[in-house]
Amino acid sequence: MKQAFAAVCIVTLSLSAVICAQTPPQAPKPAPELQRLNYFVGSWTTEADMKPGPFGPGGKYISKDHAEWMPGGFFLTSHSNMKTPMGPGTELAVMGYKPDDKIYTYDAYNSMGEADHSTGTVSGDTWTWTSDEKMGGKMIKGRFIIKELSPTAYSFKFDMQPEGEGWSTVMEGKSTKIAGKEKKEGKKEDKD
């Protein structure tokens, strides 16, 4: 009996040593599609015209935005300070990519109590972000289209479609990169 117990202990210890000696699993690596988000890295100035509608009275929208990669390179974070027809505000946005769904993600939260979750695709120089939101008890579809004009500028348009109605544009504008404010993964940047 003692010999059987000793044999079991030796086998168990041997297996434990083999298991512990194996190479630990590799840390996950960012999906190659995330590199496409490098376009948005840096500091930007945004100017847009908001149309009167569900977001308020309409008027000028101006923001200063700064985007940089989180350590690890899986998510791009953006901080914005904005002036809107409804007053000043701030926003935090996080962009990423879901490899299983082959879709980009965008989640934003602002100082006006709004939370936005969108999914996006890119084709050539055009990004299309879509969302479904409830507003006033009705479902509203959102569509945010970005057209890259150059490495340092893009135009955009935000359309909404209330349930049972057609699409209407609620905001159009342009963003311009501020020179010298870029930060790629692992590189230092100039501070504002």
mmCIF file of C-alpha atoms in Angstrom:
data_model
loop_
_atom_site.group_PDB
_atom_site.id
_atom_site.type_symbol
_atom_site.label_atom_id
_atom_site.label_comp_id
_atom_site.label_asym_id
_atom_site.label_seq_id
_atom_site.Cartn_x
_atom_site.Cartn_y
_atom_site.Cartn_z
ATOM 1 C CA MET A 1 0.000 0.000 0.000
ATOM 2 C CA LYS A 2 2.821 2.369 0.895
ATOM 3 C CA GLN A 3 4.527 1.619 -2.409
ATOM 4 C CA ALA A 4 1.334 2.411 -4.359
ATOM 5 C CA PHE A 5 0.917 5.680 -2.464
ATOM 6 C CA ALA A 6 4.560 6.594 -3.101
ATOM 7 C CA ALA A 7 4.157 5.778 -6.808
ATOM 8 C CA VAL A 8 1.039 7.993 -7.059
ATOM 9 C CA CYS A 9 2.903 10.842 -5.329
ATOM 10 C CA ILE A 10 5.881 10.516 -7.688
ATOM 11 C CA VAL A 11 3.628 10.490 -10.768
ATOM 12 C CA THR A 12 1.640 13.474 -9.461
ATOM 13 C CA LEU A 13 4.793 15.478 -8.724
ATOM 14 C CA SER A 14 6.267 14.566 -12.106
ATOM 15 C CA LEU A 15 3.120 15.705 -13.923
ATOM 16 C CA SER A 16 3.050 18.920 -11.875
ATOM 17 C CA ALA A 17 6.653 19.649 -12.837
ATOM 18 C CA VAL A 18 5.883 19.033 -16.526
ATOM 19 C CA ILE A 19 2.805 21.274 -16.415
ATOM 20 C CA CYS A 20 4.682 24.071 -14.613
ATOM 21 C CA ALA A 21 7.623 23.835 -17.018
ATOM 22 C CA GLN A 22 5.441 24.403 -20.082
ATOM 23 C CA THR A 23 5.585 27.787 -21.736
ATOM 24 C CA PRO A 24 2.959 30.125 -20.300
ATOM 25 C CA PRO A 25 0.253 31.255 -22.720
ATOM 26 C CA GLN A 26 1.158 34.236 -24.882
ATOM 27 C CA ALA A 27 -0.416 37.571 -24.049
ATOM 28 C CA PRO A 28 -3.089 38.556 -26.565
ATOM 29 C CA LYS A 29 -1.987 40.844 -29.388
ATOM 30 C CA PRO A 30 -4.035 43.686 -30.873
ATOM 31 C CA ALA A 31 -5.883 42.815 -34.076
ATOM 32 C CA PRO A 32 -4.151 44.209 -37.193
ATOM 33 C CA GLU A 33 -7.367 46.098 -38.033
ATOM 34 C CA LEU A 34 -6.724 48.360 -35.034
ATOM 35 C CA GLN A 35 -3.850 49.986 -36.933
ATOM 36 C CA ARG A 36 -6.464 51.684 -39.111
ATOM 37 C CA LEU A 37 -7.490 53.747 -36.059
ATOM 38 C CA ASN A 38 -4.016 55.376 -36.076
ATOM 39 C CA TYR A 39 -5.594 57.922 -38.428
ATOM 40 C CA PHE A 40 -7.361 59.493 -35.417
ATOM 41 C CA VAL A 41 -4.315 59.644 -33.103
ATOM 42 C CA GLY A 42 -3.330 63.177 -32.114
ATOM 43 C CA SER A 43 -5.025 66.471 -31.365
ATOM 44 C CA TRP A 44 -7.828 67.794 -33.539
ATOM 45 C CA THR A 45 -9.998 70.896 -33.837
ATOM 46 C CA THR A 46 -13.592 70.246 -34.883
ATOM 47 C CA GLU A 47 -16.133 72.744 -36.211
ATOM 48 C CA ALA A 48 -19.668 71.818 -37.201
ATOM 49 C CA ASP A 49 -23.138 73.181 -37.804
ATOM 50 C CA MET A 50 -25.879 71.558 -35.756
ATOM 51 C CA LYS A 51 -29.357 71.629 -37.236
ATOM 52 C CA PRO A 52 -32.358 72.407 -35.014
ATOM 53 C CA GLY A 53 -33.926 69.160 -33.823
ATOM 54 C CA PRO A 54 -33.761 66.527 -31.077
ATOM 55 C CA PHE A 55 -30.305 67.745 -29.952
ATOM 56 C CA GLY A 56 -31.427 71.317 -29.369
ATOM 57 C CA PRO A 57 -31.854 74.642 -31.133
ATOM 58 C CA GLY A 58 -29.053 74.230 -33.668
ATOM 59 C CA GLY A 59 -25.978 76.402 -34.105
ATOM 60 C CA LYS A 60 -22.190 76.136 -33.997
ATOM 61 C CA TYR A 61 -20.387 73.162 -32.461
ATOM 62 C CA ILE A 62 -16.656 73.542 -31.715
ATOM 63 C CA SER A 63 -14.380 71.051 -29.965
ATOM 64 C CA LYS A 64 -10.753 70.321 -29.197
ATOM 65 C CA ASP A 65 -10.133 66.572 -29.213
ATOM 66 C CA HIS A 66 -7.110 64.490 -28.259
ATOM 67 C CA ALA A 67 -6.816 60.763 -29.033
ATOM 68 C CA GLU A 68 -4.103 58.341 -27.944
ATOM 69 C CA TRP A 69 -3.636 54.597 -27.537
ATOM 70 C CA MET A 70 -4.125 52.982 -24.158
ATOM 71 C CA PRO A 71 -1.135 50.876 -23.097
ATOM 72 C CA GLY A 72 -1.324 47.543 -24.892
ATOM 73 C CA GLY A 73 -2.686 49.027 -28.119
ATOM 74 C CA PHE A 74 -6.196 47.531 -27.927
ATOM 75 C CA PHE A 75 -8.172 50.757 -27.428
ATOM 76 C CA LEU A 76 -7.884 54.345 -28.612
ATOM 77 C CA THR A 77 -9.126 56.900 -26.074
ATOM 78 C CA SER A 78 -10.288 60.389 -26.959
ATOM 79 C CA HIS A 79 -10.925 63.330 -24.647
ATOM 80 C CA SER A 80 -12.933 66.277 -25.967
ATOM 81 C CA ASN A 81 -13.744 69.765 -24.708
ATOM 82 C CA MET A 82 -16.674 71.196 -26.634
ATOM 83 C CA LYS A 83 -18.822 74.290 -27.010
ATOM 84 C CA THR A 84 -22.324 73.497 -28.227
ATOM 85 C CA PRO A 85 -25.517 75.512 -28.698
ATOM 86 C CA MET A 86 -26.635 73.994 -25.354
ATOM 87 C CA GLY A 87 -23.447 75.044 -23.529
ATOM 88 C CA PRO A 88 -19.934 73.735 -22.884
ATOM 89 C CA GLY A 89 -19.165 70.100 -22.198
ATOM 90 C CA THR A 90 -16.600 67.325 -22.121
ATOM 91 C CA GLU A 91 -16.576 63.820 -23.553
ATOM 92 C CA LEU A 92 -14.611 60.608 -23.135
ATOM 93 C CA ALA A 93 -14.694 58.157 -26.047
ATOM 94 C CA VAL A 94 -13.111 54.724 -26.507
ATOM 95 C CA MET A 95 -12.618 53.109 -29.916
ATOM 96 C CA GLY A 96 -11.689 49.477 -30.493
ATOM 97 C CA TYR A 97 -12.207 46.471 -32.741
ATOM 98 C CA LYS A 98 -14.097 43.190 -32.181
ATOM 99 C CA PRO A 99 -12.291 40.553 -34.289
ATOM 100 C CA ASP A 100 -15.042 37.936 -33.830
ATOM 101 C CA ASP A 101 -17.638 40.330 -35.269
ATOM 102 C CA LYS A 102 -15.214 42.069 -37.669
ATOM 103 C CA ILE A 103 -16.509 45.449 -36.517
ATOM 104 C CA TYR A 104 -15.108 48.605 -34.928
ATOM 105 C CA THR A 105 -16.604 49.835 -31.651
ATOM 106 C CA TYR A 106 -17.150 53.347 -30.306
ATOM 107 C CA ASP A 107 -18.369 54.096 -26.794
ATOM 108 C CA ALA A 108 -18.681 57.696 -25.586
ATOM 109 C CA TYR A 109 -19.878 59.388 -22.417
ATOM 110 C CA ASN A 110 -20.307 63.132 -21.983
ATOM 111 C CA SER A 111 -20.910 65.690 -19.263
ATOM 112 C CA MET A 112 -24.501 66.186 -20.460
ATOM 113 C CA GLY A 113 -25.385 62.668 -19.295
ATOM 114 C CA GLU A 114 -25.388 61.095 -22.749
ATOM 115 C CA ALA A 115 -23.919 57.673 -23.498
ATOM 116 C CA ASP A 116 -23.399 56.480 -27.064
ATOM 117 C CA HIS A 117 -22.560 53.005 -28.316
ATOM 118 C CA SER A 118 -21.890 52.669 -32.042
ATOM 119 C CA THR A 119 -20.390 50.069 -34.316
ATOM 120 C CA GLY A 120 -18.471 50.931 -37.438
ATOM 121 C CA THR A 121 -16.926 49.803 -40.672
ATOM 122 C CA VAL A 122 -14.360 51.389 -42.957
ATOM 123 C CA SER A 123 -14.218 51.160 -46.730
ATOM 124 C CA GLY A 124 -11.371 53.028 -48.399
ATOM 125 C CA ASP A 125 -11.398 56.532 -46.918
ATOM 126 C CA THR A 126 -14.949 56.374 -45.532
ATOM 127 C CA TRP A 127 -15.982 55.307 -42.034
ATOM 128 C CA THR A 128 -19.633 54.508 -41.293
ATOM 129 C CA TRP A 129 -20.736 54.312 -37.654
ATOM 130 C CA THR A 130 -24.274 53.239 -36.762
ATOM 131 C CA SER A 131 -26.279 53.195 -33.545
ATOM 132 C CA ASP A 132 -29.774 52.516 -32.225
ATOM 133 C CA GLU A 133 -30.995 54.742 -29.420
ATOM 134 C CA LYS A 134 -34.196 55.418 -27.572
ATOM 135 C CA MET A 135 -35.256 59.050 -27.426
ATOM 136 C CA GLY A 136 -38.591 60.208 -26.065
ATOM 137 C CA GLY A 137 -39.835 56.616 -25.982
ATOM 138 C CA LYS A 138 -39.091 56.059 -29.699
ATOM 139 C CA MET A 139 -36.261 54.155 -31.348
ATOM 140 C CA ILE A 140 -33.957 56.346 -33.419
ATOM 141 C CA LYS A 141 -31.222 55.102 -35.727
ATOM 142 C CA GLY A 142 -28.018 57.109 -35.955
ATOM 143 C CA ARG A 143 -25.488 57.161 -38.798
ATOM 144 C CA PHE A 144 -22.173 59.025 -38.491
ATOM 145 C CA ILE A 145 -20.153 59.137 -41.716
ATOM 146 C CA ILE A 146 -16.511 60.253 -41.748
ATOM 147 C CA LYS A 147 -14.728 60.985 -45.030
ATOM 148 C CA GLU A 148 -10.928 61.224 -44.769
ATOM 149 C CA LEU A 149 -9.906 64.223 -46.881
ATOM 150 C CA SER A 150 -6.169 63.996 -46.132
ATOM 151 C CA PRO A 151 -3.935 62.646 -43.340
ATOM 152 C CA THR A 152 -4.771 65.818 -41.382
ATOM 153 C CA ALA A 153 -8.446 66.513 -42.147
ATOM 154 C CA TYR A 154 -11.789 64.764 -42.408
ATOM 155 C CA SER A 155 -15.369 65.817 -42.982
ATOM 156 C CA PHE A 156 -18.312 64.239 -41.213
ATOM 157 C CA LYS A 157 -22.080 64.101 -41.230
ATOM 158 C CA PHE A 158 -24.446 62.796 -38.565
ATOM 159 C CA ASP A 159 -27.876 61.614 -39.709
ATOM 160 C CA MET A 160 -30.810 60.375 -37.641
ATOM 161 C CA GLN A 161 -33.823 58.305 -38.599
ATOM 162 C CA PRO A 162 -36.737 58.298 -36.154
ATOM 163 C CA GLU A 163 -38.863 55.152 -36.171
ATOM 164 C CA GLY A 164 -41.080 55.113 -39.279
ATOM 165 C CA GLU A 165 -39.461 58.215 -40.838
ATOM 166 C CA GLY A 166 -36.677 59.016 -43.297
ATOM 167 C CA TRP A 167 -33.088 60.034 -42.587
ATOM 168 C CA SER A 168 -32.324 63.676 -41.778
ATOM 169 C CA THR A 169 -28.962 65.365 -41.233
ATOM 170 C CA VAL A 170 -28.545 66.834 -37.750
ATOM 171 C CA MET A 171 -24.871 67.862 -37.906
ATOM 172 C CA GLU A 172 -22.169 68.429 -40.548
ATOM 173 C CA GLY A 173 -18.608 69.573 -40.077
ATOM 174 C CA LYS A 174 -14.880 69.144 -40.447
ATOM 175 C CA SER A 175 -12.005 68.136 -38.162
ATOM 176 C CA THR A 176 -8.423 69.295 -38.671
ATOM 177 C CA LYS A 177 -5.364 67.773 -36.996
ATOM 178 C CA ILE A 178 -3.197 70.126 -34.952
ATOM 179 C CA ALA A 179 0.437 69.673 -36.078
ATOM 180 C CA GLY A 180 2.924 68.155 -33.625
ATOM 181 C CA LYS A 181 0.364 66.584 -31.296
ATOM 182 C CA GLU A 182 0.510 62.944 -32.424
ATOM 183 C CA LYS A 183 1.258 59.964 -30.221
ATOM 184 C CA LYS A 184 1.622 56.530 -31.735
ATOM 185 C CA GLU A 185 1.893 53.495 -29.461
ATOM 186 C CA GLY A 186 5.171 53.727 -27.559
ATOM 187 C CA LYS A 187 6.174 57.240 -28.710
ATOM 188 C CA LYS A 188 6.277 60.438 -26.674
ATOM 189 C CA GLU A 189 4.176 63.458 -27.572
ATOM 190 C CA ASP A 190 4.046 67.188 -27.014
ATOM 191 C CA LYS A 191 1.644 68.194 -24.253
ATOM 192 C CA ASP A 192 -0.957 70.919 -24.851
#
